[in-house]
Amino acid sequence: MKGPRYALAVDTRTCVGCAACVIGCKEENAVPLGTTRDWIVTETSGVYPALATQFRSERCNHCADAPCVRACPTGSSHYGPGGTVQVNPAKCSGCKACITACPYGARYVDPRTHTVDKCSFCLHRLASGKRTTSCQEICPTASILFGDLSDPESEISRALARRTWTVLLPDAGTEPQHYFLK
Ligand code: SF4
Ligand code: SF4
């Protein structure tokens, strides 16, 4: 793919699960009550007393091989700038095929428009010259990195090269572009 390849990474060593990212996203994107574009997962592992808790800020993975795009019968769900996955509400019939197809539970129906929506990687902010997503900007522990993987010098490229990381459901064949730094 030529051009930028946008991706997001969450540092699970420093994320404290405060949910500021969730609030920031709600505010930035006017996400309606009862729906959300990002969320916090808390996972405890180990055997007492040697327990460890991981907090993860999760959202749409902007999959490079996205089942939601394949499932959408109207072309509303599509690949957008930087390889992101976007929804065109003008084309959405509200059939919810994409919601069924997404293995990550990343989509919701907007009760105001009856069309589907989800995280956009804040492309509107990039278009206006900002360099951060709203969740990244508000995170008090700087645990969210967003940037261009086609640039080896970008902060996210350097973090992924330096650290070990994982993605959600790696065997699903969706090629998530949302990483979790270990
Ligand atoms: S996480 Fe779900 S909504 Fe996002 S691109 Fe992947 S399949 Fe589509
Ligand atoms: S609900 Fe909208 S975006 Fe989802 S598959 Fe149907 S038309 Fe496409």
mmCIF file of C-alpha atoms and ligand atoms in Angstrom:
data_model
loop_
_atom_site.group_PDB
_atom_site.id
_atom_site.type_symbol
_atom_site.label_atom_id
_atom_site.label_comp_id
_atom_site.label_asym_id
_atom_site.label_seq_id
_atom_site.Cartn_x
_atom_site.Cartn_y
_atom_site.Cartn_z
ATOM 1 C CA MET A 1 0.000 0.000 0.000
ATOM 2 C CA LYS A 2 1.373 3.419 -0.945
ATOM 3 C CA GLY A 3 0.920 6.424 1.321
ATOM 4 C CA PRO A 4 0.346 6.429 5.065
ATOM 5 C CA ARG A 5 -0.732 3.387 7.059
ATOM 6 C CA TYR A 6 -2.423 4.658 10.193
ATOM 7 C CA ALA A 7 -2.372 2.530 13.323
ATOM 8 C CA LEU A 8 -2.916 2.934 17.041
ATOM 9 C CA ALA A 9 -1.140 1.287 19.952
ATOM 10 C CA VAL A 10 -2.017 1.134 23.648
ATOM 11 C CA ASP A 11 0.763 0.672 26.193
ATOM 12 C CA THR A 12 -0.612 -1.932 28.606
ATOM 13 C CA ARG A 13 2.253 -1.241 31.027
ATOM 14 C CA THR A 14 1.081 2.293 31.689
ATOM 15 C CA CYS A 15 -2.678 2.273 31.006
ATOM 16 C CA VAL A 16 -4.467 2.549 34.360
ATOM 17 C CA GLY A 17 -7.991 2.078 33.010
ATOM 18 C CA CYS A 18 -9.134 5.561 34.040
ATOM 19 C CA ALA A 19 -11.439 5.807 30.983
ATOM 20 C CA ALA A 20 -10.429 9.367 30.156
ATOM 21 C CA CYS A 21 -10.069 8.109 26.556
ATOM 22 C CA VAL A 22 -13.693 6.992 26.563
ATOM 23 C CA ILE A 23 -14.898 10.369 27.858
ATOM 24 C CA GLY A 24 -12.665 12.297 25.457
ATOM 25 C CA CYS A 25 -13.947 10.326 22.497
ATOM 26 C CA LYS A 26 -17.574 10.844 23.555
ATOM 27 C CA GLU A 27 -17.017 14.573 23.732
ATOM 28 C CA GLU A 28 -14.997 14.855 20.530
ATOM 29 C CA ASN A 29 -17.315 12.737 18.406
ATOM 30 C CA ALA A 30 -20.672 13.542 20.072
ATOM 31 C CA VAL A 31 -21.181 9.837 20.697
ATOM 32 C CA PRO A 32 -24.788 9.342 21.812
ATOM 33 C CA LEU A 33 -25.786 8.123 25.276
ATOM 34 C CA GLY A 34 -25.833 4.344 25.605
ATOM 35 C CA THR A 35 -23.216 3.834 22.877
ATOM 36 C CA THR A 36 -19.453 4.092 22.828
ATOM 37 C CA ARG A 37 -16.607 4.094 20.322
ATOM 38 C CA ASP A 38 -13.991 2.904 22.811
ATOM 39 C CA TRP A 39 -14.055 1.022 26.084
ATOM 40 C CA ILE A 40 -11.839 -0.381 28.846
ATOM 41 C CA VAL A 41 -11.215 -4.096 29.334
ATOM 42 C CA THR A 42 -9.792 -5.274 32.666
ATOM 43 C CA GLU A 43 -8.125 -8.679 32.681
ATOM 44 C CA THR A 44 -6.633 -10.372 35.741
ATOM 45 C CA SER A 45 -4.225 -13.263 35.319
ATOM 46 C CA GLY A 46 -2.082 -15.475 37.542
ATOM 47 C CA VAL A 47 -2.744 -17.402 40.743
ATOM 48 C CA TYR A 48 -3.295 -15.682 44.100
ATOM 49 C CA PRO A 49 -1.273 -14.019 45.532
ATOM 50 C CA ALA A 50 0.762 -13.592 42.316
ATOM 51 C CA LEU A 51 -1.950 -11.765 40.399
ATOM 52 C CA ALA A 52 -1.527 -9.212 37.618
ATOM 53 C CA THR A 53 -4.181 -6.903 36.203
ATOM 54 C CA GLN A 54 -4.042 -5.509 32.700
ATOM 55 C CA PHE A 55 -6.138 -2.555 31.561
ATOM 56 C CA ARG A 56 -6.777 -2.180 27.873
ATOM 57 C CA SER A 57 -8.340 0.734 26.057
ATOM 58 C CA GLU A 58 -10.031 -0.886 23.049
ATOM 59 C CA ARG A 59 -11.808 0.356 19.899
ATOM 60 C CA CYS A 60 -12.239 -0.573 16.240
ATOM 61 C CA ASN A 61 -9.066 -2.290 15.035
ATOM 62 C CA HIS A 62 -9.221 -0.745 11.552
ATOM 63 C CA CYS A 63 -8.561 -4.227 10.204
ATOM 64 C CA ALA A 64 -6.570 -4.444 6.975
ATOM 65 C CA ASP A 65 -8.792 -7.376 5.955
ATOM 66 C CA ALA A 66 -12.044 -6.165 7.474
ATOM 67 C CA PRO A 67 -15.041 -8.512 7.675
ATOM 68 C CA CYS A 68 -17.317 -5.496 8.167
ATOM 69 C CA VAL A 69 -16.285 -4.077 4.787
ATOM 70 C CA ARG A 70 -16.851 -7.425 3.098
ATOM 71 C CA ALA A 71 -20.261 -7.843 4.741
ATOM 72 C CA CYS A 72 -21.627 -4.378 3.968
ATOM 73 C CA PRO A 73 -24.032 -4.683 1.019
ATOM 74 C CA THR A 74 -24.174 -0.969 0.227
ATOM 75 C CA GLY A 75 -20.512 0.080 0.234
ATOM 76 C CA SER A 76 -21.116 2.246 3.280
ATOM 77 C CA SER A 77 -18.334 0.479 5.176
ATOM 78 C CA HIS A 78 -15.173 1.073 3.213
ATOM 79 C CA TYR A 79 -11.416 1.560 3.398
ATOM 80 C CA GLY A 80 -10.570 5.214 3.874
ATOM 81 C CA PRO A 81 -7.411 7.322 4.045
ATOM 82 C CA GLY A 82 -4.356 5.614 5.486
ATOM 83 C CA GLY A 83 -5.964 2.179 5.250
ATOM 84 C CA THR A 84 -8.508 3.049 7.945
ATOM 85 C CA VAL A 85 -12.013 1.585 7.923
ATOM 86 C CA GLN A 86 -14.753 4.192 7.690
ATOM 87 C CA VAL A 87 -18.550 4.330 7.492
ATOM 88 C CA ASN A 88 -20.420 6.563 5.058
ATOM 89 C CA PRO A 89 -23.740 7.249 6.822
ATOM 90 C CA ALA A 90 -25.317 8.454 3.580
ATOM 91 C CA LYS A 91 -24.987 4.949 2.173
ATOM 92 C CA CYS A 92 -25.874 3.014 5.342
ATOM 93 C CA SER A 93 -29.219 1.203 5.253
ATOM 94 C CA GLY A 94 -28.982 0.203 8.919
ATOM 95 C CA CYS A 95 -29.123 -3.496 8.061
ATOM 96 C CA LYS A 96 -26.455 -4.277 10.745
ATOM 97 C CA ALA A 97 -24.647 -6.875 8.615
ATOM 98 C CA CYS A 98 -21.371 -5.186 9.619
ATOM 99 C CA ILE A 99 -22.224 -5.405 13.323
ATOM 100 C CA THR A 100 -22.761 -9.153 12.934
ATOM 101 C CA ALA A 101 -19.549 -9.536 10.923
ATOM 102 C CA CYS A 102 -17.256 -7.620 13.308
ATOM 103 C CA PRO A 103 -15.635 -10.085 15.738
ATOM 104 C CA TYR A 104 -14.626 -7.247 18.081
ATOM 105 C CA GLY A 105 -17.993 -5.693 18.898
ATOM 106 C CA ALA A 106 -16.699 -2.349 17.686
ATOM 107 C CA ARG A 107 -19.851 -0.978 16.025
ATOM 108 C CA TYR A 108 -23.165 0.427 17.199
ATOM 109 C CA VAL A 109 -26.323 1.891 15.743
ATOM 110 C CA ASP A 110 -26.640 5.623 16.255
ATOM 111 C CA PRO A 111 -30.142 6.030 17.733
ATOM 112 C CA ARG A 112 -30.433 9.509 16.188
ATOM 113 C CA THR A 113 -29.775 8.464 12.599
ATOM 114 C CA HIS A 114 -30.385 4.685 12.692
ATOM 115 C CA THR A 115 -27.107 4.250 10.840
ATOM 116 C CA VAL A 116 -24.024 2.413 12.051
ATOM 117 C CA ASP A 117 -21.011 4.175 13.532
ATOM 118 C CA LYS A 118 -17.702 3.402 15.222
ATOM 119 C CA CYS A 119 -14.199 4.763 15.877
ATOM 120 C CA SER A 120 -12.839 6.657 12.873
ATOM 121 C CA PHE A 121 -9.275 7.076 14.201
ATOM 122 C CA CYS A 122 -10.322 10.759 14.423
ATOM 123 C CA LEU A 123 -9.591 11.390 10.747
ATOM 124 C CA HIS A 124 -11.436 14.707 11.024
ATOM 125 C CA ARG A 125 -8.733 15.870 13.453
ATOM 126 C CA LEU A 126 -5.948 14.837 11.078
ATOM 127 C CA ALA A 127 -7.732 16.649 8.259
ATOM 128 C CA SER A 128 -7.785 19.802 10.384
ATOM 129 C CA GLY A 129 -4.040 19.596 10.983
ATOM 130 C CA LYS A 130 -4.022 17.957 14.420
ATOM 131 C CA ARG A 131 -1.634 15.054 14.863
ATOM 132 C CA THR A 132 -3.396 13.172 17.657
ATOM 133 C CA THR A 133 -6.630 11.285 18.164
ATOM 134 C CA SER A 134 -8.864 12.632 20.949
ATOM 135 C CA CYS A 135 -8.224 9.546 23.105
ATOM 136 C CA GLN A 136 -4.484 10.032 22.673
ATOM 137 C CA GLU A 137 -4.645 13.713 23.520
ATOM 138 C CA ILE A 138 -6.578 13.240 26.749
ATOM 139 C CA CYS A 139 -4.785 10.141 28.090
ATOM 140 C CA PRO A 140 -3.112 11.258 31.352
ATOM 141 C CA THR A 141 -0.465 8.522 31.188
ATOM 142 C CA ALA A 142 0.382 8.989 27.487
ATOM 143 C CA SER A 143 -0.491 5.332 26.913
ATOM 144 C CA ILE A 144 -1.963 5.827 23.440
ATOM 145 C CA LEU A 145 0.201 6.172 20.361
ATOM 146 C CA PHE A 146 -1.229 6.962 16.955
ATOM 147 C CA GLY A 147 0.659 7.427 13.739
ATOM 148 C CA ASP A 148 1.880 6.236 10.393
ATOM 149 C CA LEU A 149 3.409 2.765 10.164
ATOM 150 C CA SER A 150 4.793 3.495 6.703
ATOM 151 C CA ASP A 151 7.166 5.972 8.365
ATOM 152 C CA PRO A 152 9.801 3.924 10.229
ATOM 153 C CA GLU A 153 10.670 7.002 12.295
ATOM 154 C CA SER A 154 7.142 7.618 13.585
ATOM 155 C CA GLU A 155 6.682 7.163 17.332
ATOM 156 C CA ILE A 156 4.375 4.191 16.846
ATOM 157 C CA SER A 157 6.744 2.477 14.373
ATOM 158 C CA ARG A 158 9.647 2.881 16.759
ATOM 159 C CA ALA A 159 7.591 1.581 19.716
ATOM 160 C CA LEU A 160 6.451 -1.505 17.778
ATOM 161 C CA ALA A 161 10.039 -2.173 16.668
ATOM 162 C CA ARG A 162 11.403 -1.821 20.195
ATOM 163 C CA ARG A 163 8.715 -3.548 22.279
ATOM 164 C CA THR A 164 6.805 -6.816 22.155
ATOM 165 C CA TRP A 165 3.156 -6.410 21.241
ATOM 166 C CA THR A 166 -0.015 -8.292 20.483
ATOM 167 C CA VAL A 167 -3.276 -7.754 18.616
ATOM 168 C CA LEU A 168 -6.766 -9.008 19.431
ATOM 169 C CA LEU A 169 -7.858 -12.295 17.818
ATOM 170 C CA PRO A 170 -4.666 -12.664 15.771
ATOM 171 C CA ASP A 171 -5.952 -15.929 14.264
ATOM 172 C CA ALA A 172 -9.137 -14.356 12.904
ATOM 173 C CA GLY A 173 -7.310 -13.220 9.765
ATOM 174 C CA THR A 174 -8.511 -9.641 10.129
ATOM 175 C CA GLU A 175 -5.035 -8.056 10.295
ATOM 176 C CA PRO A 176 -5.839 -5.551 13.049
ATOM 177 C CA GLN A 177 -4.050 -2.201 12.919
ATOM 178 C CA HIS A 178 -4.559 -1.651 16.647
ATOM 179 C CA TYR A 179 -1.690 -2.900 18.777
ATOM 180 C CA PHE A 180 -1.191 -3.569 22.469
ATOM 181 C CA LEU A 181 2.339 -3.001 23.730
ATOM 182 C CA LYS A 182 3.310 -5.495 26.415
HETATM 183 S S1 SF4 B 1 -12.702 -4.068 14.357
HETATM 184 FE FE1 SF4 B 1 -14.704 -4.610 13.506
HETATM 185 S S2 SF4 B 1 -15.535 -2.660 12.770
HETATM 186 FE FE2 SF4 B 1 -13.343 -2.344 13.031
HETATM 187 S S3 SF4 B 1 -12.455 -2.796 11.002
HETATM 188 FE FE3 SF4 B 1 -12.328 -4.701 12.222
HETATM 189 S S4 SF4 B 1 -14.195 -5.814 11.683
HETATM 190 FE FE4 SF4 B 1 -14.517 -3.681 11.021
HETATM 191 S S1 SF4 B 2 -25.648 -1.384 8.683
HETATM 192 FE FE1 SF4 B 2 -24.916 0.162 7.223
HETATM 193 S S2 SF4 B 2 -22.687 0.002 7.294
HETATM 194 FE FE2 SF4 B 2 -23.511 -1.843 8.253
HETATM 195 S S3 SF4 B 2 -23.644 -3.380 6.627
HETATM 196 FE FE3 SF4 B 2 -25.612 -2.395 6.707
HETATM 197 S S4 SF4 B 2 -25.455 -0.721 5.240
HETATM 198 FE FE4 SF4 B 2 -23.375 -1.369 5.659
#
